[in-house]
Amino acid sequence: THWKILISCWVWIPDPEEVWKSAELLKDYKPGDKVLQLRLEEGKDLEYSLDPKTKELPPLRNPDILVGENDLTALSYLHEPAVLHNLKVRFIDSKLIYTYCGIVLVAINPYEQLPIYGEDIINAYSGQNMGDMDPHIFAVAEEAYKQMARDERNQSIIVSGESGAGKTVSAKYAMRYFATVSGSASEANVEEKVLASNPIMESIGNAKTTRNDNSSRFGKYIEIGFDKRYRIIGANMRTYLLEKSRVVFQAEEERNYHIFYQLCASAALPEFKTLRLGNANYFHYTKQGGSPVIDGVDDAKEMMNTRQACTLLGISDSYQMGIFRILAGILHLGNVEFASRDSDSCTIPPKHEPLTIFCDLMGVEYEEMAHWLCHRKLATATETYIKPISKLHAINARDALAKHIYANLFNWIVDHVNKALHATVKQHSFIGVLDIYGFETFEINSFEQFCINYANEKLQQQFNMHVFKLEQEEYMKEQIPWTLIDFYDNQPCINLIEAKMGVLDLLDEECKMPKGSDDSWAQKLYNTHLNKCALFEKPRMSNKAFIIKHFADKVEYQCEGFLEKNKDTVYEEQIKVLKSSKFKLLPELFQDEEKVLSPTSATPSGRVPLSRMPIKPAKARPGQASKEHKKTVGHQVSLKIDFSSSQIVKVLNLYTPVNEFEERVLVSFIRTIQVRLRDRKDSPQLLMDAKHIFPVTFPFNPSSLALETIQIPASLGLGFISRV
């Protein structure tokens, strides 16, 4: 192929400051030329050297008449500089934050409130076709609502992007749209309850980071249910991978979860006197970031909004006070100090005030709690030992306990929100909204960023498969001449993380070693992947870090703390003390720990739960109770994300709604699986098992897609499924 670029053509050249700069060609390019004669827009002439190896020419600029198009697919040239320039022109010249790219809506976060989300705007978009109006989140929501009603197909909106891109706000606007246009099927104001779940979840699951003052530190998927007349009848929320470490540690200029600062700001209220709270700078768990206040945010006022939302969702005042009591207890627990006796043991000062307050709030015995904060029980085949622990281990155990209490409280609140949103009539269809944490890279990246970025790799893979595959199928269906695009596949990066001998596999193995350490794990990573995997690198100046080339960016991860965070060990005796509490709500948080796993978790053996149907677990054998507290976080991340991908596939391809699963799957089928699993070491649960084939017909709703066209991603590991 011979290229010819003529005089007066405009091209884009890389620039270290502006990323891309536009330049005019002054002299015709002929094959074999090593430089281009260019003139920048500001009038400066330069010679642009072509890469001698690739001889790749710079990308061409679009004609001025196309710049500012509201759909990127209308551009003559669709490459990185063209996309960025078009978005920049729309945003800076016209204050337009939304642009289409085919079926995808691209949104730029303006970091200010814009007057484009009122009820009049909602009414303007209601009933309109997606291409007839300016790009908007309401247009996407209307398209989902319309397709659900017209085609009788469940819909899903996936909101993705880097941290601080505005995902949570976009998800809230989509939910508000559905609540406004659909109305409620009853006088119970269900749509108000659905929207009221937002301030509650933000208070307990969002925090200030260096990238975002209201960053979601968990992922959530909300299914909004509709009746046959497409009015809202309820909702159900699933949450993923809460960032528990934030409860006990915050980086500089970051905060803990909003709810802690709302509590401290409301400490003077009469009903909060018994919580013995004070300024956020008094508590270890809220002062580490050195940034307890967010500009323009009144935490005391936000607390009022949180409490009003709880009331609207039917969480009584007594339960609310119970929640605040536990949260205050966590803050006081963080102030508990330890003194070393020697290198292997420690003690808590007598009548230590923070521990006294914690025990009073939790309704547990001071002496018992003090003992188990400084000791642990070791069981062998024949004997049980009580062993003192060092000051460092005691601090880690205290923090692990605080994280565990918070995570259980978080799940308890989610359960109660779901009970309040549960539909009282049969659900006909639903629209799902997935809002998951965005890709992150900071100056110091640890285990949390690794998990978040891994989740985003999986989501990006799902996005690529869905968008490109659907678009190309549409072209083929309409018999339009079309060359199939070989789109970017990030499976190699996913393999690096989750495959056998991958990062997570080596991490779990190191956690099992008696003397396993972050340093030895780092060396195993280097030995296994360095110079063997193009996506893995070692920093020049460090033997305790590694670099992964993600789809979005290169990220350097510090190995320090990976093992401890992955183990996430909670000492069973501490939990037993809390379970013996006279305070009614506290034991309630821990009573479900031996139940069947939820859709957001998986068993250590790697099998994936088949449905959300609760199957009563068998009685736990002696020594089994502690397993829940010892499952590694990394292993849960891997399996959770695999299952969430399959859930998305199910939503998009219209399988049977989950709430109809119980009535559609025969009890005999469940019994068959239970018999198969009865002799296993873990409790029998409803699982898909690769070792056995069950000849079962699933009476699912008819799908508009032929079975042959449904592609099951290889990353789900479901190769054993065969079509019959």
XYZ file of C-alpha atoms in Angstrom:
724
model
C 0.000 0.000 0.000
C 1.377 3.436 -0.959
C 0.532 6.394 1.245
C 0.394 9.926 -0.065
C -0.202 12.905 2.202
C -0.622 16.174 0.344
C 0.113 19.788 1.243
C -2.556 21.474 3.425
C -3.394 18.182 5.152
C -3.578 18.463 8.928
C -2.153 15.788 11.195
C -1.780 15.087 14.930
C 1.658 14.724 16.523
C 2.409 13.614 20.113
C 3.194 16.361 22.637
C 4.509 15.868 26.195
C 2.366 18.710 27.598
C -0.868 18.704 25.575
C -0.745 14.973 24.661
C -1.523 15.764 20.990
C -0.884 18.882 18.884
C -2.320 19.741 15.492
C 0.035 20.608 12.590
C -0.278 21.434 8.863
C 1.799 19.601 6.244
C 3.995 22.051 4.286
C 5.479 19.594 1.768
C 4.001 16.517 0.110
C 5.022 13.229 1.719
C 6.411 10.551 -0.588
C 7.132 6.917 0.387
C 10.685 6.718 1.720
C 10.701 10.226 3.275
C 12.219 10.166 6.769
C 10.826 13.506 7.979
C 7.670 15.573 7.520
C 7.760 19.360 7.111
C 5.065 20.658 9.501
C 3.748 23.944 10.843
C 2.018 24.033 14.245
C -1.196 26.022 14.754
C 0.735 28.740 16.617
C 2.865 29.256 13.487
C 6.059 27.434 14.498
C 7.691 25.283 11.766
C 9.272 21.931 12.621
C 10.630 18.741 11.113
C 8.827 15.648 12.391
C 10.978 12.491 12.231
C 9.209 9.250 11.374
C 9.989 6.110 13.350
C 12.679 4.320 11.267
C 11.346 0.880 12.295
C 7.583 1.268 11.878
C 7.677 4.252 9.444
C 4.215 4.963 10.838
C 2.669 8.249 9.695
C 0.952 10.572 12.172
C -2.872 10.291 12.403
C -4.874 12.615 10.151
C -7.056 15.367 11.582
C -10.793 15.466 10.789
C -12.203 18.281 8.607
C -13.328 21.270 10.698
C -16.934 20.725 9.633
C -17.012 17.423 11.567
C -15.410 18.704 14.774
C -17.939 18.902 17.591
C -20.149 16.058 16.320
C -22.414 14.624 19.032
C -21.597 11.048 17.912
C -17.957 10.052 17.575
C -18.819 7.425 14.952
C -19.709 10.279 12.556
C -16.039 11.343 12.405
C -14.022 10.459 9.293
C -11.053 9.399 11.438
C -11.769 7.713 14.753
C -8.471 7.469 16.629
C -7.230 8.714 20.010
C -6.392 12.350 19.081
C -9.635 12.695 17.085
C -11.729 11.415 20.005
C -9.968 13.597 22.581
C -10.155 16.721 20.382
C -13.865 16.233 19.680
C -14.657 15.783 23.381
C -12.502 18.819 24.255
C -14.240 21.073 21.704
C -17.700 20.021 22.909
C -16.791 20.491 26.561
C -14.794 23.756 26.408
C -16.613 25.578 23.590
C -20.179 24.428 24.223
C -20.171 23.187 27.852
C -21.496 19.827 26.628
C -20.423 16.925 28.851
C -22.166 14.098 26.953
C -21.175 12.563 23.591
C -22.316 9.341 21.932
C -19.999 6.709 20.519
C -22.520 4.425 18.854
C -24.488 2.720 21.634
C -22.092 4.022 24.298
C -22.521 7.343 26.098
C -19.238 9.101 26.941
C -19.507 11.497 29.913
C -16.980 14.074 31.127
C -17.126 14.988 34.813
C -17.508 18.807 35.003
C -16.893 18.787 38.791
C -19.807 21.178 39.275
C -23.601 21.001 39.394
C -25.186 21.582 35.984
C -28.866 22.590 35.484
C -29.595 19.711 33.111
C -31.197 17.126 35.396
C -34.522 18.713 36.425
C -37.947 17.156 36.002
C -38.571 19.299 32.894
C -35.489 17.726 31.252
C -36.693 14.250 32.238
C -40.089 14.968 30.643
C -38.362 16.244 27.477
C -36.476 12.942 27.029
C -39.402 10.690 27.988
C -40.721 8.839 24.926
C -38.025 10.166 22.579
C -35.660 8.111 20.429
C -32.014 8.052 21.494
C -30.712 9.762 18.318
C -33.379 12.489 18.201
C -32.181 14.357 21.296
C -28.817 15.662 22.479
C -26.664 12.989 24.173
C -27.667 12.596 27.840
C -27.781 9.994 30.602
C -31.583 10.373 30.444
C -31.526 9.325 26.763
C -29.718 6.106 27.698
C -32.149 5.493 30.577
C -35.129 6.150 28.265
C -33.727 3.723 25.676
C -33.384 1.007 28.356
C -36.916 1.686 29.654
C -38.386 1.702 26.140
C -36.646 -1.519 25.061
C -37.799 -3.233 28.260
C -41.419 -2.254 27.538
C -41.370 -2.661 23.728
C -39.289 -5.824 23.394
C -40.181 -7.290 26.803
C -36.482 -7.809 27.494
C -34.745 -7.074 30.751
C -32.092 -4.363 30.406
C -28.822 -3.434 32.092
C -26.865 -0.169 32.204
C -23.160 -0.567 32.937
C -21.441 2.552 34.288
C -17.661 2.278 34.062
C -14.662 4.612 34.088
C -11.672 5.616 36.155
C -11.926 6.796 39.760
C -13.529 10.245 39.926
C -15.156 10.021 36.484
C -18.660 10.486 37.929
C -19.994 6.912 37.828
C -22.010 7.045 41.048
C -23.695 10.334 40.099
C -24.550 8.942 36.643
C -26.065 5.825 38.206
C -28.140 8.005 40.561
C -29.475 10.101 37.653
C -30.452 6.931 35.772
C -32.325 5.662 38.833
C -34.020 9.038 39.278
C -35.173 8.909 35.645
C -36.798 5.491 36.089
C -38.429 6.615 39.332
C -39.884 9.725 37.659
C -41.138 8.311 34.337
C -42.499 5.018 35.670
C -44.229 6.113 38.849
C -45.175 3.702 41.612
C -47.582 0.800 41.376
C -48.909 1.518 44.865
C -49.360 4.280 47.400
C -46.203 3.106 49.218
C -43.927 5.488 47.241
C -41.615 2.657 46.223
C -39.698 4.950 43.879
C -38.865 7.241 46.814
C -37.533 4.271 48.759
C -35.365 3.202 45.812
C -33.817 6.693 45.668
C -33.504 6.800 49.489
C -31.113 3.847 49.343
C -28.477 6.149 47.763
C -27.673 8.424 50.757
C -27.515 5.399 53.076
C -25.131 3.456 50.840
C -22.990 6.533 50.199
C -22.622 7.253 53.912
C -21.377 3.737 54.723
C -19.648 2.896 51.427
C -18.200 6.153 50.075
C -15.169 8.163 51.194
C -12.889 11.030 50.194
C -9.810 10.002 48.198
C -7.178 12.152 46.529
C -9.094 11.684 43.256
C -12.661 12.143 44.399
C -14.465 13.630 47.432
C -17.249 11.041 47.182
C -15.528 7.909 45.888
C -17.450 4.611 45.979
C -15.289 2.108 47.854
C -17.508 -0.838 46.898
C -19.301 -2.046 43.787
C -23.061 -2.296 43.564
C -25.571 -3.737 41.142
C -29.185 -2.601 41.588
C -32.067 -4.365 39.849
C -35.116 -2.097 39.650
C -38.231 -4.252 39.309
C -41.334 -3.340 37.261
C -44.847 -4.779 36.979
C -46.722 -5.573 33.732
C -47.600 -1.896 33.303
C -43.890 -1.020 33.750
C -44.313 0.792 37.057
C -41.674 0.418 39.774
C -42.594 -2.220 42.331
C -39.276 -2.709 44.147
C -35.543 -3.184 43.840
C -32.737 -5.457 44.915
C -29.108 -4.524 45.528
C -25.993 -6.682 45.402
C -22.687 -5.322 46.635
C -19.131 -6.330 45.773
C -15.760 -6.083 47.514
C -16.110 -3.394 50.155
C -12.713 -1.755 50.800
C -12.455 -2.823 54.455
C -8.892 -1.578 54.969
C -10.143 2.034 54.827
C -11.832 1.486 58.204
C -8.414 1.265 59.897
C -6.115 3.201 57.557
C -6.364 6.258 55.305
C -3.610 7.695 53.119
C -2.650 11.363 53.377
C -5.495 13.764 52.463
C -8.043 10.921 52.443
C -10.893 10.101 54.830
C -12.541 7.058 56.330
C -16.162 6.333 55.371
C -18.428 9.404 55.524
C -20.600 7.955 58.306
C -17.797 8.222 60.892
C -17.385 11.973 60.278
C -21.166 12.447 60.249
C -21.242 10.811 63.693
C -18.423 12.967 65.065
C -20.059 16.128 63.683
C -23.288 15.155 65.486
C -21.621 14.210 68.784
C -23.331 17.044 70.691
C -26.856 15.741 69.974
C -28.563 14.586 73.215
C -29.258 11.079 71.869
C -25.550 10.642 71.037
C -24.189 11.532 74.482
C -23.876 7.869 75.502
C -21.646 7.189 72.469
C -18.855 9.291 74.089
C -17.861 10.758 70.731
C -15.810 13.858 69.988
C -13.880 15.566 67.232
C -12.759 13.351 64.323
C -9.148 14.315 65.100
C -9.440 12.481 68.442
C -9.857 9.035 66.872
C -7.011 7.066 65.290
C -9.361 5.636 62.659
C -10.486 9.084 61.405
C -7.407 11.305 61.737
C -4.691 9.456 59.785
C -5.412 11.232 56.491
C -5.131 14.652 58.156
C -8.147 15.844 56.147
C -11.287 15.428 58.286
C -13.320 18.122 56.477
C -14.495 18.214 52.847
C -14.948 21.691 51.371
C -18.623 22.499 50.892
C -19.858 19.455 52.841
C -21.672 19.809 56.189
C -21.276 16.403 57.861
C -23.901 17.196 60.530
C -26.441 18.009 57.804
C -25.453 14.859 55.890
C -26.128 12.846 59.061
C -29.682 14.233 59.096
C -30.118 13.110 55.459
C -28.769 9.648 56.311
C -31.161 9.287 59.251
C -34.155 10.495 57.197
C -33.330 7.947 54.472
C -33.106 5.169 57.093
C -36.506 6.170 58.463
C -38.047 6.218 54.970
C -36.748 2.677 54.436
C -38.318 1.477 57.670
C -35.151 1.232 59.796
C -36.537 2.237 63.200
C -34.940 4.789 65.536
C -33.876 2.026 67.937
C -32.127 0.110 65.132
C -30.533 3.332 63.893
C -29.144 4.013 67.355
C -27.872 0.427 67.440
C -26.004 1.029 64.160
C -24.477 4.265 65.498
C -23.526 2.499 68.724
C -21.547 -0.140 66.814
C -19.887 2.515 64.625
C -18.889 4.519 67.711
C -17.538 1.307 69.251
C -15.300 0.796 66.206
C -13.861 4.306 66.662
C -13.099 3.666 70.335
C -11.586 0.252 69.495
C -9.143 2.024 67.188
C -7.841 4.047 70.161
C -7.007 0.918 72.198
C -3.247 0.856 72.879
C -0.900 -2.019 73.670
C 2.301 -2.103 75.717
C 5.020 -4.699 75.021
C 5.977 -7.086 77.822
C 8.653 -8.649 75.669
C 9.101 -9.407 71.971
C 6.391 -12.093 71.999
C 3.746 -10.714 74.350
C 1.900 -7.522 75.196
C -0.714 -6.117 77.546
C -3.409 -3.428 77.640
C -3.089 -0.765 80.379
C -5.464 -1.448 83.311
C -8.883 0.264 83.121
C -7.927 1.554 79.674
C -10.604 4.147 78.815
C -11.014 3.443 75.051
C -11.456 -0.295 75.733
C -13.812 0.417 78.660
C -16.034 2.531 76.383
C -15.857 -0.073 73.593
C -16.935 -2.865 75.978
C -19.746 -0.729 77.425
C -21.078 0.082 73.958
C -20.743 -3.506 72.736
C -22.191 -5.019 75.925
C -19.243 -7.372 76.536
C -16.960 -8.106 79.504
C -13.845 -5.891 79.745
C -11.525 -8.588 81.149
C -12.543 -11.129 78.523
C -12.052 -8.698 75.610
C -8.738 -7.421 76.991
C -7.482 -11.007 77.320
C -8.346 -12.059 73.757
C -6.948 -8.874 72.240
C -3.546 -9.931 73.629
C -3.816 -13.732 73.228
C -4.894 -16.302 70.687
C -5.982 -19.945 70.907
C -4.077 -22.622 69.014
C -5.671 -26.042 68.571
C -3.777 -29.214 67.698
C -5.146 -32.716 67.221
C -4.856 -33.471 70.948
C -4.535 -30.194 72.852
C -5.501 -26.527 72.890
C -2.966 -23.826 73.743
C -3.466 -20.194 74.685
C -0.555 -18.198 73.309
C 0.334 -14.535 73.954
C 0.908 -12.384 70.876
C 3.334 -9.532 70.208
C 2.317 -5.863 70.196
C 2.433 -5.721 66.378
C 0.246 -8.834 66.059
C -2.173 -7.418 68.626
C -2.513 -4.153 66.662
C -3.094 -6.105 63.447
C -5.673 -8.308 65.202
C -7.447 -5.232 66.633
C -7.629 -3.698 63.147
C -8.828 -6.977 61.620
C -11.609 -7.125 64.240
C -12.660 -3.534 63.483
C -12.770 -4.288 59.742
C -14.759 -7.459 60.346
C -17.365 -5.713 62.515
C -17.750 -2.936 59.922
C -18.059 -5.350 56.994
C -20.741 -7.358 58.812
C -22.606 -4.166 59.743
C -22.394 -3.048 56.093
C -23.893 -6.365 54.923
C -26.591 -6.179 57.626
C -27.611 -2.696 56.411
C -27.672 -3.872 52.771
C -29.922 -6.783 53.788
C -32.328 -4.424 55.577
C -32.365 -1.996 52.652
C -33.229 -4.920 50.359
C -36.038 -6.022 52.686
C -37.465 -2.496 52.528
C -37.212 -2.466 48.709
C -38.555 -6.013 48.234
C -41.463 -6.185 45.787
C -44.781 -7.261 47.318
C -46.191 -8.252 43.911
C -44.786 -10.441 41.138
C -41.977 -8.832 39.149
C -42.547 -8.760 35.382
C -39.224 -7.241 34.264
C -36.228 -5.309 35.551
C -33.536 -2.805 34.608
C -30.152 -3.327 36.237
C -27.676 -0.523 36.973
C -24.080 -1.583 37.638
C -21.919 1.022 39.411
C -18.503 -0.445 40.182
C -15.364 1.255 41.483
C -13.186 2.820 38.787
C -9.637 2.076 37.707
C -7.168 3.617 40.185
C -3.510 4.545 40.254
C -1.963 6.579 43.082
C 1.573 7.403 44.184
C 1.429 4.326 46.429
C -0.726 1.446 45.195
C -1.427 -1.547 47.432
C -3.677 -4.601 47.640
C -6.877 -2.500 47.428
C -5.909 -0.868 44.114
C -4.817 -4.280 42.806
C -8.269 -5.769 43.517
C -10.087 -2.726 42.087
C -8.017 -2.701 38.903
C -8.447 -6.455 38.489
C -12.221 -5.981 38.714
C -12.003 -3.277 36.049
C -9.995 -5.589 33.774
C -12.837 -8.118 33.986
C -15.469 -5.450 33.365
C -13.535 -4.058 30.386
C -13.353 -7.535 28.879
C -17.102 -7.944 29.262
C -17.662 -4.486 27.758
C -15.447 -5.255 24.731
C -17.145 -8.561 24.024
C -20.640 -7.129 24.384
C -20.203 -3.865 22.456
C -18.021 -5.053 19.559
C -19.749 -8.407 19.183
C -23.254 -6.882 19.149
C -22.302 -4.129 16.710
C -20.659 -6.557 14.296
C -23.589 -8.972 14.502
C -25.915 -6.078 13.603
C -23.847 -5.315 10.467
C -23.848 -8.960 9.404
C -27.606 -9.276 10.014
C -28.255 -6.310 7.716
C -25.742 -7.758 5.189
C -23.637 -4.592 5.184
C -20.128 -5.168 3.730
C -17.957 -5.326 6.806
C -14.475 -6.432 7.813
C -14.511 -7.964 11.295
C -12.522 -5.900 13.787
C -9.985 -7.751 15.911
C -10.580 -5.628 19.027
C -8.175 -5.371 21.955
C -8.308 -8.454 24.160
C -7.117 -8.037 27.735
C -7.275 -11.772 28.499
C -3.431 -11.964 28.819
C -3.557 -9.440 31.675
C -6.393 -11.367 33.349
C -4.384 -14.582 32.978
C -1.361 -12.916 34.592
C -3.514 -12.154 37.622
C -5.831 -15.148 37.990
C -4.390 -18.140 36.102
C -2.415 -20.959 37.714
C 0.891 -19.539 38.986
C -0.574 -16.071 38.447
C -0.257 -13.188 40.924
C -3.227 -14.294 43.061
C -2.280 -17.981 42.968
C 1.265 -17.220 44.167
C -0.137 -14.867 46.817
C -2.449 -17.552 48.214
C 0.394 -20.075 48.229
C 2.650 -17.658 50.116
C -0.108 -17.061 52.692
C -0.064 -20.807 53.467
C 3.681 -20.823 54.162
C 4.605 -20.777 57.900
C 7.247 -18.120 57.249
C 5.693 -16.542 54.192
C 6.457 -12.852 53.700
C 5.808 -10.011 51.267
C 9.485 -10.057 50.253
C 9.630 -13.777 49.419
C 6.340 -13.463 47.509
C 7.865 -10.606 45.466
C 10.847 -12.814 44.589
C 8.519 -15.619 43.458
C 6.678 -13.133 41.240
C 9.971 -12.041 39.645
C 11.113 -15.641 39.155
C 7.808 -16.659 37.575
C 6.873 -13.698 35.379
C 9.825 -11.325 34.856
C 11.037 -11.437 31.219
C 8.444 -14.153 30.552
C 5.284 -12.051 30.512
C 5.280 -8.792 28.543
C 2.679 -7.283 30.887
C 4.781 -7.783 34.036
C 7.751 -5.597 34.996
C 10.017 -4.974 37.978
C 10.796 -1.381 39.021
C 14.484 -0.529 38.639
C 14.961 0.812 42.157
C 12.875 -1.658 44.170
C 12.860 -5.344 45.100
C 9.511 -4.999 46.886
C 7.231 -3.842 44.061
C 5.920 -4.997 40.688
C 4.338 -3.339 37.663
C 1.337 -4.595 35.689
C 0.388 -3.128 32.293
C -3.395 -2.846 32.628
C -5.698 -1.887 29.755
C -5.917 1.649 31.158
C -2.378 2.309 32.376
C 0.780 0.880 33.891
C 0.465 0.567 37.672
C 3.263 -0.033 40.173
C 2.116 -2.010 43.236
C 4.001 -2.039 46.552
C 4.198 -5.601 47.915
C 4.240 -4.501 51.569
C 1.034 -5.534 53.340
C -0.300 -7.800 50.555
C -0.044 -10.989 52.632
C -1.628 -9.510 55.757
C -4.496 -7.958 53.789
C -5.054 -11.128 51.797
C -5.173 -13.333 54.912
C -7.569 -10.903 56.616
C -7.316 -13.070 59.744
C -9.840 -12.524 62.521
C -9.282 -14.472 65.749
C -12.280 -16.647 66.490
C -12.202 -16.046 70.249
C -12.710 -12.298 69.730
C -15.794 -13.026 67.616
C -17.118 -15.375 70.319
C -16.853 -12.563 72.869
C -18.919 -10.291 70.599
C -21.482 -13.047 69.968
C -22.027 -13.311 73.725
C -23.003 -9.608 73.878
C -26.094 -8.500 75.792
C -26.584 -5.841 73.089
C -29.200 -7.409 70.790
C -27.974 -6.078 67.407
C -24.337 -7.161 67.729
C -24.818 -10.986 67.755
C -27.287 -10.469 64.891
C -24.409 -9.261 62.701
C -22.569 -12.567 63.071
C -25.410 -15.096 63.112
C -25.456 -15.610 59.319
C -21.760 -16.354 58.940
C -22.256 -20.108 58.589
C -25.110 -19.795 56.080
C -24.858 -20.565 52.383
C -22.658 -18.083 50.536
C -24.312 -15.168 48.763
C -23.963 -14.471 45.011
C -21.099 -12.116 45.827
C -18.883 -14.821 47.307
C -17.649 -18.316 46.545
C -16.293 -21.412 48.176
C -12.555 -22.004 48.511
C -12.788 -24.991 46.187
C -13.493 -22.797 43.196
C -17.048 -23.940 42.399
C -19.553 -21.203 41.600
C -22.985 -20.884 43.262
C -25.775 -21.643 40.773
C -28.466 -19.378 42.223
C -29.424 -17.276 45.177
C -31.809 -19.911 46.473
C -31.091 -20.432 50.182
C -30.217 -24.037 50.978
C -30.032 -24.880 54.647
C -26.424 -25.718 55.507
C -25.452 -28.853 57.347
C -24.338 -28.553 60.944
C -20.764 -27.380 61.152
C -18.284 -29.918 62.414
C -15.881 -29.027 65.234
C -13.167 -26.712 64.040
C -15.156 -25.659 60.983
C -16.470 -22.388 62.351
C -13.225 -20.516 61.905
C -13.010 -21.228 58.168
C -15.128 -18.189 57.342
C -12.566 -15.895 58.900
C -9.554 -17.485 57.199
C -10.574 -17.446 53.515
C -8.146 -15.232 51.621
C -9.475 -11.998 50.169
C -7.645 -12.508 46.873
C -9.360 -15.858 46.324
C -12.752 -14.300 47.015
C -11.983 -11.447 44.611
C -11.132 -13.879 41.825
C -14.271 -15.941 42.209
C -16.590 -13.043 42.880
C -15.547 -11.272 39.730
C -15.903 -14.423 37.624
C -19.474 -14.821 38.856
C -20.338 -11.168 38.401
C -19.286 -11.461 34.741
C -21.623 -14.400 34.260
C -24.399 -12.478 35.995
C -23.946 -9.641 33.520
C -24.072 -12.122 30.636
C -27.296 -13.546 32.061
C -28.853 -10.106 32.388
C -27.916 -9.028 28.870
C -29.030 -12.284 27.218
C -32.349 -12.482 29.072
C -32.402 -15.636 31.083
C -35.013 -16.338 33.699
C -35.240 -13.612 36.360
C -33.656 -14.745 39.631
C -36.866 -14.249 41.605
C -38.527 -16.968 39.484
C -35.669 -19.449 39.870
C -37.122 -21.227 42.901
C -40.426 -22.067 41.258
C -38.787 -23.156 38.000
C -35.987 -25.471 39.221
C -37.343 -28.785 40.472
C -36.714 -29.804 44.078
C -35.569 -33.234 42.840
C -32.709 -31.545 40.985
C -31.586 -29.802 44.176
C -31.844 -33.065 46.115
C -29.657 -34.810 43.496
C -26.932 -32.225 43.921
C -27.195 -32.422 47.708
C -26.706 -36.190 47.593
C -23.636 -35.721 45.401
C -22.172 -33.206 47.844
C -23.118 -34.941 51.098
C -19.750 -36.619 51.578
C -17.718 -33.492 50.970
C -15.703 -31.760 53.659
C -17.586 -28.487 53.188
C -21.297 -28.053 53.889
C -23.605 -29.075 51.011
C -24.814 -26.132 48.950
C -26.479 -25.642 45.590
C -23.436 -25.523 43.318
C -22.417 -26.072 39.743
C -19.941 -28.925 39.908
C -17.472 -29.686 37.105
C -16.994 -33.277 38.290
C -20.533 -34.514 37.560
C -22.975 -34.071 34.690
C -26.665 -33.807 35.615
C -29.110 -34.444 32.737
C -31.471 -31.573 33.608
C -33.672 -29.403 31.393
C -33.838 -25.803 32.611
C -37.270 -24.345 31.753
C -35.975 -20.844 31.063
C -37.909 -18.107 29.251
C -37.352 -18.222 25.481
C -34.421 -16.032 24.487
C -34.455 -13.844 21.379
C -30.900 -15.069 20.729
C -30.219 -18.466 19.215
C -28.296 -20.705 21.629
C -25.497 -21.089 19.094
C -24.816 -17.323 19.128
C -24.294 -17.113 22.889
C -20.583 -17.025 23.577
C -19.431 -18.075 27.045
C -16.161 -16.256 27.939
C -13.280 -18.675 28.463
C -12.305 -16.753 31.613
C -15.420 -18.085 33.368
C -13.939 -21.573 33.323
C -17.221 -23.168 32.233
C -15.705 -25.341 29.516
C -17.397 -28.424 30.982
C -20.840 -27.133 29.935
C -21.975 -28.841 26.748
C -24.910 -27.996 24.481
C -27.393 -30.831 23.862
